[in-house]
Tab-separated table of C-alpha atoms in Angstrom:
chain	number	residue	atom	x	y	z
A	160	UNK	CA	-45.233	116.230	135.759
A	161	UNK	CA	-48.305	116.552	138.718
A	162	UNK	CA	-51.446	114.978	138.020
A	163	UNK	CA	-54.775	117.077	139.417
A	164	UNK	CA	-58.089	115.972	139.143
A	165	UNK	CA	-61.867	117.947	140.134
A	166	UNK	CA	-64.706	117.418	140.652
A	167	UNK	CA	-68.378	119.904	140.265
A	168	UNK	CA	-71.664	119.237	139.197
A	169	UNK	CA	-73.316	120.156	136.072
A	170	UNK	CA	-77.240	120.925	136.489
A	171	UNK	CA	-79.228	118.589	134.106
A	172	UNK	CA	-81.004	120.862	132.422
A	173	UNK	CA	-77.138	122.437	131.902
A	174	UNK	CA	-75.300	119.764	130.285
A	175	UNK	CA	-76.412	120.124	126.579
A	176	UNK	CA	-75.587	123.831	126.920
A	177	UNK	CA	-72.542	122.674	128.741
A	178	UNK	CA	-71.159	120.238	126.358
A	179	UNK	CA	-72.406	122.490	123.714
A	180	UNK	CA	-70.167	125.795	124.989
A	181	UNK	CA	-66.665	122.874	124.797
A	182	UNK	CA	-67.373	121.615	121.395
A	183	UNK	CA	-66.772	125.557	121.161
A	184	UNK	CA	-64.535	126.463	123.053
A	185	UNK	CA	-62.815	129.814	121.960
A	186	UNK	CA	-59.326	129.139	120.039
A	187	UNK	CA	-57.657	131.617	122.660
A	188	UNK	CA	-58.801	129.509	125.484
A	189	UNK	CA	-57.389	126.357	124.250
A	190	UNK	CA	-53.740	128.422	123.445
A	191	UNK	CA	-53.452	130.121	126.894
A	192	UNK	CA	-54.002	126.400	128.765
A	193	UNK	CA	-51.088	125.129	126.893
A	194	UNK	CA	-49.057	128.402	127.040
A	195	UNK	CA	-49.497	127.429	131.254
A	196	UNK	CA	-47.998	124.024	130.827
A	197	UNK	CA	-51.738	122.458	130.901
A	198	UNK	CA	-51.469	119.004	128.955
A	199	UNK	CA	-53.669	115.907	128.455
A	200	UNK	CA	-56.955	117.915	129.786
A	201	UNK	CA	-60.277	115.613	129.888
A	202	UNK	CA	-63.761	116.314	131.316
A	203	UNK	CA	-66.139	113.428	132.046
A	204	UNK	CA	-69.494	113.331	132.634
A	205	UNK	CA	-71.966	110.922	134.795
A	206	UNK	CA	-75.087	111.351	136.225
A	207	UNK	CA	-74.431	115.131	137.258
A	208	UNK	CA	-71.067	115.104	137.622
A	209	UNK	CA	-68.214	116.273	135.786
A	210	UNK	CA	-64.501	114.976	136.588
A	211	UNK	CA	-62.117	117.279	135.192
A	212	UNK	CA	-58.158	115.630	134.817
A	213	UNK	CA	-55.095	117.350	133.348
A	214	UNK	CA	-51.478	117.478	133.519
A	215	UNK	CA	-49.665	119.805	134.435
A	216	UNK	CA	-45.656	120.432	132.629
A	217	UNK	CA	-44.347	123.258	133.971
A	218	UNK	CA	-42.402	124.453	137.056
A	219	UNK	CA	-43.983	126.920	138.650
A	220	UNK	CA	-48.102	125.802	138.991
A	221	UNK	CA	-48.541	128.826	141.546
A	222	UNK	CA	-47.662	131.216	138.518
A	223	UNK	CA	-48.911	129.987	135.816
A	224	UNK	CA	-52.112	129.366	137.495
A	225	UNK	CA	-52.123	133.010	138.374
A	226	UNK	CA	-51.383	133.902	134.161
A	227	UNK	CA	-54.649	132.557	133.488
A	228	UNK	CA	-57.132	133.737	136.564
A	229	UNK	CA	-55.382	137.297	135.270
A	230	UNK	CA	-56.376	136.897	131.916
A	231	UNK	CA	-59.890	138.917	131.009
A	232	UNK	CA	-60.569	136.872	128.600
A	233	UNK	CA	-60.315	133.718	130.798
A	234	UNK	CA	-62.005	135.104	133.196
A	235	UNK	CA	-64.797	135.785	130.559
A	236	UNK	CA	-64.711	131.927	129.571
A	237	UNK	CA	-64.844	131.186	133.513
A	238	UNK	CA	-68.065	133.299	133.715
A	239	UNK	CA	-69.353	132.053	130.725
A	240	UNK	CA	-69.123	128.479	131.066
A	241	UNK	CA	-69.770	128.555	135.283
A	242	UNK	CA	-73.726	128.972	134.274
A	243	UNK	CA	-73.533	125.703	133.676
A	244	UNK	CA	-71.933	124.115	136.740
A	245	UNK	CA	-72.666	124.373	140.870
A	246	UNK	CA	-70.102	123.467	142.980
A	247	UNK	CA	-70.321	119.934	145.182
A	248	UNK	CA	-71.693	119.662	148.400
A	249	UNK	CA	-68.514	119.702	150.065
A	250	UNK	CA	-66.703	122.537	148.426
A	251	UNK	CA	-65.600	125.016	150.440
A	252	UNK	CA	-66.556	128.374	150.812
A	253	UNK	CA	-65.537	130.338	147.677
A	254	UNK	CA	-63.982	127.315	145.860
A	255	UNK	CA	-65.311	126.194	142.116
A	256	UNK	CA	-63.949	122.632	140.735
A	257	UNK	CA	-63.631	120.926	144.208
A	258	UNK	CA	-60.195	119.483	144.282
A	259	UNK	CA	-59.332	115.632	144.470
A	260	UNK	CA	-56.650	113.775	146.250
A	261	UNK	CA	-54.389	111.348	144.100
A	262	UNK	CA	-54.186	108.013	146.215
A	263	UNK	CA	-52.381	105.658	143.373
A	264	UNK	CA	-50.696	105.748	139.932
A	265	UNK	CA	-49.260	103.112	137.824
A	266	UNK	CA	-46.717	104.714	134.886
B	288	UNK	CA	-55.154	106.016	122.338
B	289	UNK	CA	-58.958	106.159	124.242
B	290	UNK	CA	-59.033	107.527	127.449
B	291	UNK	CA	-61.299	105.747	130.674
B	292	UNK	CA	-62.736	107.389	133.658
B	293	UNK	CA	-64.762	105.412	136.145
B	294	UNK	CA	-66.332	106.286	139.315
B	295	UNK	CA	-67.505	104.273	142.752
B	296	UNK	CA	-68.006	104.844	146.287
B	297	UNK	CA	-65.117	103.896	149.180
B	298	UNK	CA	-67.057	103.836	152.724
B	299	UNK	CA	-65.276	106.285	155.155
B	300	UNK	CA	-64.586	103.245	157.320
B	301	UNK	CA	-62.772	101.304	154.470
B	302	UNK	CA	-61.048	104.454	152.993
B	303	UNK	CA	-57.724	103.155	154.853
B	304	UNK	CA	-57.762	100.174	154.098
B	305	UNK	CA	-58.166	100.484	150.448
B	306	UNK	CA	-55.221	103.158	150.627
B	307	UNK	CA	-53.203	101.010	151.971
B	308	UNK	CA	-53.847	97.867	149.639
B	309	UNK	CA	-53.033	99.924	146.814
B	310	UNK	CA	-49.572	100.848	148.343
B	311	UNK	CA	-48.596	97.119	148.222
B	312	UNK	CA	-50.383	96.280	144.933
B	313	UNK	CA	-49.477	92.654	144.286
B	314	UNK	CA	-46.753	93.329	141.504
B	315	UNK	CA	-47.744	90.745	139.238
B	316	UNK	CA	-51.017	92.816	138.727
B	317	UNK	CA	-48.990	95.719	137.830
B	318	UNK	CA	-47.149	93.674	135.493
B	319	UNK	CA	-50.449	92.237	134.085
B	320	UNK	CA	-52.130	95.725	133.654
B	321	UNK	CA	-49.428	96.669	131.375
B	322	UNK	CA	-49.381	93.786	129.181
B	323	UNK	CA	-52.915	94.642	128.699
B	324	UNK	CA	-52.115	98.198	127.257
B	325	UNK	CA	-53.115	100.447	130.600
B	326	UNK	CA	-51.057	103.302	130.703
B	327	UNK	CA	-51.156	106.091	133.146
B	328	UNK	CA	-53.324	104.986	135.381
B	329	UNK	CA	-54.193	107.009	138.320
B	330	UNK	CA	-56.861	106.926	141.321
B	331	UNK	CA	-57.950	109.959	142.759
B	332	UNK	CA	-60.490	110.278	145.806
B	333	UNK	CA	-62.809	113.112	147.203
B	334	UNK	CA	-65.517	112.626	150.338
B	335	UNK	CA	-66.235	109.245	149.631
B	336	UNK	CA	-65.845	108.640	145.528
B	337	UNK	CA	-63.006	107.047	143.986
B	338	UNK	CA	-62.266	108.322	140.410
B	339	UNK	CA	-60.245	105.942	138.306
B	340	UNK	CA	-58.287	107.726	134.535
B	341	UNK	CA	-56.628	105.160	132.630
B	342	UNK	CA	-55.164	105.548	128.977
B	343	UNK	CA	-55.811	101.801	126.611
B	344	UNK	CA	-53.075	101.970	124.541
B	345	UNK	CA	-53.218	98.557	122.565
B	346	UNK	CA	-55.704	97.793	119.750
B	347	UNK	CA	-58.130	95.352	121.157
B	348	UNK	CA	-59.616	96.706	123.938
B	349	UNK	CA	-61.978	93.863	124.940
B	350	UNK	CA	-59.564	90.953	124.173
B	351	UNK	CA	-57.335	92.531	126.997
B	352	UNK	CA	-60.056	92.905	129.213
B	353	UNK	CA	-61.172	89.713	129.265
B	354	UNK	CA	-57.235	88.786	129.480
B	355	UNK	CA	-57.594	90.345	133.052
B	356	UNK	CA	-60.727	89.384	134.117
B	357	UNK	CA	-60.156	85.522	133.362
B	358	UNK	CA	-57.376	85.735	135.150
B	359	UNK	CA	-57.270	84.437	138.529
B	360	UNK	CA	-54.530	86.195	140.282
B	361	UNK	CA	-56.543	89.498	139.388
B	362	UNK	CA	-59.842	87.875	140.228
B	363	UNK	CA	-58.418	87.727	143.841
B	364	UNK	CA	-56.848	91.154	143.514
B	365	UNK	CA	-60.348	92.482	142.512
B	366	UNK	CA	-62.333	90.686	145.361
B	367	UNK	CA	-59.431	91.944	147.899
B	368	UNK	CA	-60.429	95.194	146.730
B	369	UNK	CA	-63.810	94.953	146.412
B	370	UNK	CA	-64.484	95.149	150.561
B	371	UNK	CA	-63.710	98.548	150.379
B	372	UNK	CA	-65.824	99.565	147.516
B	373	UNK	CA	-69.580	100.226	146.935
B	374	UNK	CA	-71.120	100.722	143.559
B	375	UNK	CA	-72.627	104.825	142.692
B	376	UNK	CA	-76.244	104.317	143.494
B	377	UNK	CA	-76.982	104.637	139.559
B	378	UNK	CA	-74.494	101.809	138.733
B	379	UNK	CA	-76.404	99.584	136.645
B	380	UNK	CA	-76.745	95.968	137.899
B	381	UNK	CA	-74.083	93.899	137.993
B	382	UNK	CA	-71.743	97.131	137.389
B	383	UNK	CA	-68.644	97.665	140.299
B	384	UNK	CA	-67.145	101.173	138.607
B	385	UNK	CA	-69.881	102.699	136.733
B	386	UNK	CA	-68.447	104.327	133.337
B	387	UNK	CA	-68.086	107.859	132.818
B	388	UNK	CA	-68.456	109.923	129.376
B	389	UNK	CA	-65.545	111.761	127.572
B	390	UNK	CA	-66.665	115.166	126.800
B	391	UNK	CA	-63.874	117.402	126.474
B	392	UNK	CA	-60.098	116.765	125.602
B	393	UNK	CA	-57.207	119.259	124.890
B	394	UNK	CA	-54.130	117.528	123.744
């Protein structure tokens, strides 16, 4: 099992809407996540920010990453949902949920 | 099970440093971490924040807090620590990690 955290902002004026759109999230969505070995998934909020944590099961990330960024639907959720976010300062060019670095764990 | 997320600022000069405290953690804070029900408990870091995802697994949360912070072994750990950190500028007074909101979870 890998850990992965990310981070992004949410506007202000976005976060109702945001929070709103995942009490909601479409039943497919939800399925597809766990058919790619996606466990544990949390989003916090503070302040702007959203930290985004999951778990990921499987044993090939590369592949089942690329399962869902095929899937029309999920890339309708992506779209649908990314009105609500802007990426961080230091994101790089082209990149959404900036990625974070894990530095310690305790099982 | 409640899940935690906290967030706080490492200075860029300290960010060593605090890496390399946590890869000789004392072991008897280890050890007292678990007795007070934290499970899973990960830091990640990106430009500067520290994000902190623990999992409280007992049944009284604030009875096992204050286990930890009247202890002084962990005091010491926390001041040791504490060089490297800086509170988020909206940390309220008196706050080190400032708390973060749970808005999403997929099993």
């Amino acid at each position: 099992m890998k850990r992965f955290a990310d981070v992004i902002c949410v506007p202000a004026e976005k976060y109702a809407e945001y929070v709103e759109k995942h009490d909601n999230i479409w039943p497919s969505i939800v399925q597809m996540m766990r058919k790619a070995h996606i466990e544990n998934f949390t989003i916090f909020h503070r302040n702007g920010y959203l930290f985004k944590y999951y778990e990921y099961t499987g044993d090939d990330y590369e592949a089942d990453m690329k399962k869902l960024s095929d899937n029309q639907e999920h890339q309708q959720w992506l779209e649908f949902t990314a009105v609500c976010q802007k990426p961080v300062e230091t994101a790089e060019v082209n990149q959404w949920w900036a990625p974070m670095d894990e530095i310690f764990h305790i099982l």
